[in-house]
Amino acid sequence: MERLEPRARRDAYGSRINREPSAAIANVVPWVSIVIAIILPTIVIASAMPLAPPLGYMLFLGWRLVRPGLLPVWAGMPLGLVDDLFSGQPFGFAILTWSITLLVIEALEMRIPWRSFLQDWFTAGIALCGYIVFGWLFSGAEPTIPGLVASLPQIVLAVLLFPVIARFVAALDRLRLRRWKRV
């Protein structure tokens, strides 16, 4: 039998019938994307001076600030553990800083529930500066002015790259919530 209207299934709602977001994909995408971002700088760049920003921490901040409430407060511990295994920092540094970051952002969000992207960027910038400086201090390196100046390009790159990371997280979030055909 021929259809009376060949475009009947091409409307805004017809293509969504029998489709719903996958619970497995919705739960796995944030965690896997952060772990891949943690591992990526160790594979791509090897140098004596830290130039690559902490991509895992940036994606972690991106997920927390773009999609509040998606990552539980305890997510800093397992993700920080993975970062500790791959970053070369003293063991426990990322576990502590990632957990403190989540607790501080939760406290800020309870205090100031309405915010804009500029406030999120400012929050991420302060968190990234603190993470890089404290990582430098706890790494065992001697705290000197030339060492701080050497870490400035990494800090500047991390802060300026955060809007790109936030857009990437938004694209991953759209993928995460995409409607998949149910079998």
mmCIF file with all atom_site columns, N, CA and C in Angstrom, residues 34 37-38 52-66 98 121 124 128 131-132 154-166 169:
data_model
loop_
_atom_site.group_PDB
_atom_site.id
_atom_site.type_symbol
_atom_site.label_atom_id
_atom_site.label_alt_id
_atom_site.label_comp_id
_atom_site.label_asym_id
_atom_site.label_entity_id
_atom_site.label_seq_id
_atom_site.pdbx_PDB_ins_code
_atom_site.Cartn_x
_atom_site.Cartn_y
_atom_site.Cartn_z
_atom_site.occupancy
_atom_site.B_iso_or_equiv
_atom_site.pdbx_formal_charge
_atom_site.auth_seq_id
_atom_site.auth_comp_id
_atom_site.auth_asym_id
_atom_site.auth_atom_id
_atom_site.pdbx_PDB_model_num
ATOM 1   N N  . ILE A 1 34  ? 36.480 11.814 30.458 1.00 0.00 ? 34  ILE A N  1
ATOM 2   C CA . ILE A 1 34  ? 37.455 12.355 31.402 1.00 0.00 ? 34  ILE A CA 1
ATOM 3   C C  . ILE A 1 34  ? 38.683 11.447 31.477 1.00 0.00 ? 34  ILE A C  1
ATOM 4   N N  . ALA A 1 37  ? 40.768 11.957 28.439 1.00 0.00 ? 37  ALA A N  1
ATOM 5   C CA . ALA A 1 37  ? 41.473 13.238 28.535 1.00 0.00 ? 37  ALA A CA 1
ATOM 6   C C  . ALA A 1 37  ? 42.622 13.179 29.535 1.00 0.00 ? 37  ALA A C  1
ATOM 7   N N  . ILE A 1 38  ? 42.526 12.336 30.538 1.00 0.00 ? 38  ILE A N  1
ATOM 8   C CA . ILE A 1 38  ? 43.628 12.164 31.487 1.00 0.00 ? 38  ILE A CA 1
ATOM 9   C C  . ILE A 1 38  ? 44.806 11.466 30.804 1.00 0.00 ? 38  ILE A C  1
ATOM 10  N N  . ALA A 1 52  ? 51.546 21.243 28.159 1.00 0.00 ? 52  ALA A N  1
ATOM 11  C CA . ALA A 1 52  ? 50.165 20.788 27.964 1.00 0.00 ? 52  ALA A CA 1
ATOM 12  C C  . ALA A 1 52  ? 49.358 21.055 29.227 1.00 0.00 ? 52  ALA A C  1
ATOM 13  N N  . PRO A 1 53  ? 48.196 21.648 29.076 1.00 0.00 ? 53  PRO A N  1
ATOM 14  C CA . PRO A 1 53  ? 47.356 21.869 30.258 1.00 0.00 ? 53  PRO A CA 1
ATOM 15  C C  . PRO A 1 53  ? 46.807 20.535 30.747 1.00 0.00 ? 53  PRO A C  1
ATOM 16  N N  . PRO A 1 54  ? 46.360 20.483 31.983 1.00 0.00 ? 54  PRO A N  1
ATOM 17  C CA . PRO A 1 54  ? 45.800 19.234 32.508 1.00 0.00 ? 54  PRO A CA 1
ATOM 18  C C  . PRO A 1 54  ? 44.413 18.978 31.896 1.00 0.00 ? 54  PRO A C  1
ATOM 19  N N  . LEU A 1 55  ? 44.395 18.288 30.757 1.00 0.00 ? 55  LEU A N  1
ATOM 20  C CA . LEU A 1 55  ? 43.150 18.095 30.013 1.00 0.00 ? 55  LEU A CA 1
ATOM 21  C C  . LEU A 1 55  ? 42.102 17.333 30.809 1.00 0.00 ? 55  LEU A C  1
ATOM 22  N N  . GLY A 1 56  ? 42.523 16.342 31.567 1.00 0.00 ? 56  GLY A N  1
ATOM 23  C CA . GLY A 1 56  ? 41.567 15.585 32.373 1.00 0.00 ? 56  GLY A CA 1
ATOM 24  C C  . GLY A 1 56  ? 40.868 16.464 33.391 1.00 0.00 ? 56  GLY A C  1
ATOM 25  N N  . TYR A 1 57  ? 41.642 17.289 34.067 1.00 0.00 ? 57  TYR A N  1
ATOM 26  C CA . TYR A 1 57  ? 41.067 18.192 35.064 1.00 0.00 ? 57  TYR A CA 1
ATOM 27  C C  . TYR A 1 57  ? 40.176 19.234 34.392 1.00 0.00 ? 57  TYR A C  1
ATOM 28  N N  . MET A 1 58  ? 40.582 19.687 33.203 1.00 0.00 ? 58  MET A N  1
ATOM 29  C CA . MET A 1 58  ? 39.773 20.668 32.486 1.00 0.00 ? 58  MET A CA 1
ATOM 30  C C  . MET A 1 58  ? 38.440 20.068 32.049 1.00 0.00 ? 58  MET A C  1
ATOM 31  N N  . LEU A 1 59  ? 38.470 18.831 31.553 1.00 0.00 ? 59  LEU A N  1
ATOM 32  C CA . LEU A 1 59  ? 37.224 18.185 31.150 1.00 0.00 ? 59  LEU A CA 1
ATOM 33  C C  . LEU A 1 59  ? 36.355 17.888 32.376 1.00 0.00 ? 59  LEU A C  1
ATOM 34  N N  . PHE A 1 60  ? 36.995 17.537 33.465 1.00 0.00 ? 60  PHE A N  1
ATOM 35  C CA . PHE A 1 60  ? 36.291 17.321 34.733 1.00 0.00 ? 60  PHE A CA 1
ATOM 36  C C  . PHE A 1 60  ? 35.567 18.599 35.159 1.00 0.00 ? 60  PHE A C  1
ATOM 37  N N  . LEU A 1 61  ? 36.282 19.720 35.107 1.00 0.00 ? 61  LEU A N  1
ATOM 38  C CA . LEU A 1 61  ? 35.652 21.007 35.431 1.00 0.00 ? 61  LEU A CA 1
ATOM 39  C C  . LEU A 1 61  ? 34.549 21.344 34.435 1.00 0.00 ? 61  LEU A C  1
ATOM 40  N N  . GLY A 1 62  ? 34.806 21.043 33.158 1.00 0.00 ? 62  GLY A N  1
ATOM 41  C CA . GLY A 1 62  ? 33.799 21.318 32.142 1.00 0.00 ? 62  GLY A CA 1
ATOM 42  C C  . GLY A 1 62  ? 32.510 20.562 32.391 1.00 0.00 ? 62  GLY A C  1
ATOM 43  N N  . TRP A 1 63  ? 32.621 19.265 32.683 1.00 0.00 ? 63  TRP A N  1
ATOM 44  C CA . TRP A 1 63  ? 31.414 18.487 32.963 1.00 0.00 ? 63  TRP A CA 1
ATOM 45  C C  . TRP A 1 63  ? 30.710 19.017 34.205 1.00 0.00 ? 63  TRP A C  1
ATOM 46  N N  . ARG A 1 64  ? 31.464 19.398 35.210 1.00 0.00 ? 64  ARG A N  1
ATOM 47  C CA . ARG A 1 64  ? 30.850 19.858 36.459 1.00 0.00 ? 64  ARG A CA 1
ATOM 48  C C  . ARG A 1 64  ? 30.180 21.216 36.291 1.00 0.00 ? 64  ARG A C  1
ATOM 49  N N  . LEU A 1 65  ? 30.790 22.099 35.478 1.00 0.00 ? 65  LEU A N  1
ATOM 50  C CA . LEU A 1 65  ? 30.226 23.437 35.344 1.00 0.00 ? 65  LEU A CA 1
ATOM 51  C C  . LEU A 1 65  ? 29.168 23.516 34.248 1.00 0.00 ? 65  LEU A C  1
ATOM 52  N N  . VAL A 1 66  ? 29.313 22.742 33.182 1.00 0.00 ? 66  VAL A N  1
ATOM 53  C CA . VAL A 1 66  ? 28.324 22.780 32.100 1.00 0.00 ? 66  VAL A CA 1
ATOM 54  C C  . VAL A 1 66  ? 27.081 21.984 32.487 1.00 0.00 ? 66  VAL A C  1
ATOM 55  N N  . TRP A 1 98  ? 40.948 17.113 43.261 1.00 0.00 ? 98  TRP A N  1
ATOM 56  C CA . TRP A 1 98  ? 39.693 16.933 42.528 1.00 0.00 ? 98  TRP A CA 1
ATOM 57  C C  . TRP A 1 98  ? 38.517 16.861 43.497 1.00 0.00 ? 98  TRP A C  1
ATOM 58  N N  . TRP A 1 121 ? 33.717 30.455 33.718 1.00 0.00 ? 121 TRP A N  1
ATOM 59  C CA . TRP A 1 121 ? 35.079 30.580 33.198 1.00 0.00 ? 121 TRP A CA 1
ATOM 60  C C  . TRP A 1 121 ? 36.011 31.117 34.282 1.00 0.00 ? 121 TRP A C  1
ATOM 61  N N  . ALA A 1 124 ? 36.562 28.286 36.742 1.00 0.00 ? 124 ALA A N  1
ATOM 62  C CA . ALA A 1 124 ? 37.480 27.311 36.165 1.00 0.00 ? 124 ALA A CA 1
ATOM 63  C C  . ALA A 1 124 ? 38.894 27.866 36.097 1.00 0.00 ? 124 ALA A C  1
ATOM 64  N N  . LEU A 1 128 ? 41.940 26.067 37.831 1.00 0.00 ? 128 LEU A N  1
ATOM 65  C CA . LEU A 1 128 ? 43.071 25.602 37.018 1.00 0.00 ? 128 LEU A CA 1
ATOM 66  C C  . LEU A 1 128 ? 44.390 26.218 37.497 1.00 0.00 ? 128 LEU A C  1
ATOM 67  N N  . TYR A 1 131 ? 45.272 24.434 40.676 1.00 0.00 ? 131 TYR A N  1
ATOM 68  C CA . TYR A 1 131 ? 45.682 23.050 40.419 1.00 0.00 ? 131 TYR A CA 1
ATOM 69  C C  . TYR A 1 131 ? 47.106 22.996 39.876 1.00 0.00 ? 131 TYR A C  1
ATOM 70  N N  . ILE A 1 132 ? 47.426 23.866 38.940 1.00 0.00 ? 132 ILE A N  1
ATOM 71  C CA . ILE A 1 132 ? 48.768 23.853 38.338 1.00 0.00 ? 132 ILE A CA 1
ATOM 72  C C  . ILE A 1 132 ? 49.822 24.325 39.337 1.00 0.00 ? 132 ILE A C  1
ATOM 73  N N  . GLN A 1 154 ? 51.598 27.290 30.638 1.00 0.00 ? 154 GLN A N  1
ATOM 74  C CA . GLN A 1 154 ? 50.625 26.225 30.877 1.00 0.00 ? 154 GLN A CA 1
ATOM 75  C C  . GLN A 1 154 ? 49.357 26.786 31.530 1.00 0.00 ? 154 GLN A C  1
ATOM 76  N N  . ILE A 1 155 ? 49.517 27.702 32.464 1.00 0.00 ? 155 ILE A N  1
ATOM 77  C CA . ILE A 1 155 ? 48.364 28.319 33.128 1.00 0.00 ? 155 ILE A CA 1
ATOM 78  C C  . ILE A 1 155 ? 47.552 29.135 32.133 1.00 0.00 ? 155 ILE A C  1
ATOM 79  N N  . VAL A 1 156 ? 48.224 29.967 31.340 1.00 0.00 ? 156 VAL A N  1
ATOM 80  C CA . VAL A 1 156 ? 47.524 30.810 30.360 1.00 0.00 ? 156 VAL A CA 1
ATOM 81  C C  . VAL A 1 156 ? 46.803 29.951 29.330 1.00 0.00 ? 156 VAL A C  1
ATOM 82  N N  . LEU A 1 157 ? 47.471 28.911 28.834 1.00 0.00 ? 157 LEU A N  1
ATOM 83  C CA . LEU A 1 157 ? 46.849 28.029 27.849 1.00 0.00 ? 157 LEU A CA 1
ATOM 84  C C  . LEU A 1 157 ? 45.643 27.313 28.434 1.00 0.00 ? 157 LEU A C  1
ATOM 85  N N  . ALA A 1 158 ? 45.751 26.869 29.679 1.00 0.00 ? 158 ALA A N  1
ATOM 86  C CA . ALA A 1 158 ? 44.634 26.172 30.316 1.00 0.00 ? 158 ALA A CA 1
ATOM 87  C C  . ALA A 1 158 ? 43.427 27.093 30.479 1.00 0.00 ? 158 ALA A C  1
ATOM 88  N N  . VAL A 1 159 ? 43.664 28.319 30.927 1.00 0.00 ? 159 VAL A N  1
ATOM 89  C CA . VAL A 1 159 ? 42.551 29.255 31.151 1.00 0.00 ? 159 VAL A CA 1
ATOM 90  C C  . VAL A 1 159 ? 41.912 29.666 29.823 1.00 0.00 ? 159 VAL A C  1
ATOM 91  N N  . LEU A 1 160 ? 42.741 29.922 28.811 1.00 0.00 ? 160 LEU A N  1
ATOM 92  C CA . LEU A 1 160 ? 42.190 30.335 27.515 1.00 0.00 ? 160 LEU A CA 1
ATOM 93  C C  . LEU A 1 160 ? 41.530 29.193 26.762 1.00 0.00 ? 160 LEU A C  1
ATOM 94  N N  . LEU A 1 161 ? 41.910 27.973 27.050 1.00 0.00 ? 161 LEU A N  1
ATOM 95  C CA . LEU A 1 161 ? 41.346 26.809 26.362 1.00 0.00 ? 161 LEU A CA 1
ATOM 96  C C  . LEU A 1 161 ? 40.046 26.320 26.991 1.00 0.00 ? 161 LEU A C  1
ATOM 97  N N  . PHE A 1 162 ? 39.706 26.826 28.178 1.00 0.00 ? 162 PHE A N  1
ATOM 98  C CA . PHE A 1 162 ? 38.506 26.330 28.847 1.00 0.00 ? 162 PHE A CA 1
ATOM 99  C C  . PHE A 1 162 ? 37.217 26.539 28.055 1.00 0.00 ? 162 PHE A C  1
ATOM 100 N N  . PRO A 1 163 ? 36.995 27.675 27.375 1.00 0.00 ? 163 PRO A N  1
ATOM 101 C CA . PRO A 1 163 ? 35.756 27.780 26.583 1.00 0.00 ? 163 PRO A CA 1
ATOM 102 C C  . PRO A 1 163 ? 35.654 26.718 25.489 1.00 0.00 ? 163 PRO A C  1
ATOM 103 N N  . VAL A 1 164 ? 36.772 26.339 24.907 1.00 0.00 ? 164 VAL A N  1
ATOM 104 C CA . VAL A 1 164 ? 36.766 25.262 23.900 1.00 0.00 ? 164 VAL A CA 1
ATOM 105 C C  . VAL A 1 164 ? 36.380 23.945 24.562 1.00 0.00 ? 164 VAL A C  1
ATOM 106 N N  . ILE A 1 165 ? 36.923 23.699 25.741 1.00 0.00 ? 165 ILE A N  1
ATOM 107 C CA . ILE A 1 165 ? 36.581 22.480 26.483 1.00 0.00 ? 165 ILE A CA 1
ATOM 108 C C  . ILE A 1 165 ? 35.102 22.484 26.855 1.00 0.00 ? 165 ILE A C  1
ATOM 109 N N  . ALA A 1 166 ? 34.572 23.633 27.253 1.00 0.00 ? 166 ALA A N  1
ATOM 110 C CA . ALA A 1 166 ? 33.152 23.715 27.600 1.00 0.00 ? 166 ALA A CA 1
ATOM 111 C C  . ALA A 1 166 ? 32.274 23.422 26.386 1.00 0.00 ? 166 ALA A C  1
ATOM 112 N N  . VAL A 1 169 ? 32.424 19.692 25.799 1.00 0.00 ? 169 VAL A N  1
ATOM 113 C CA . VAL A 1 169 ? 31.572 19.001 26.774 1.00 0.00 ? 169 VAL A CA 1
ATOM 114 C C  . VAL A 1 169 ? 30.102 19.126 26.372 1.00 0.00 ? 169 VAL A C  1
#
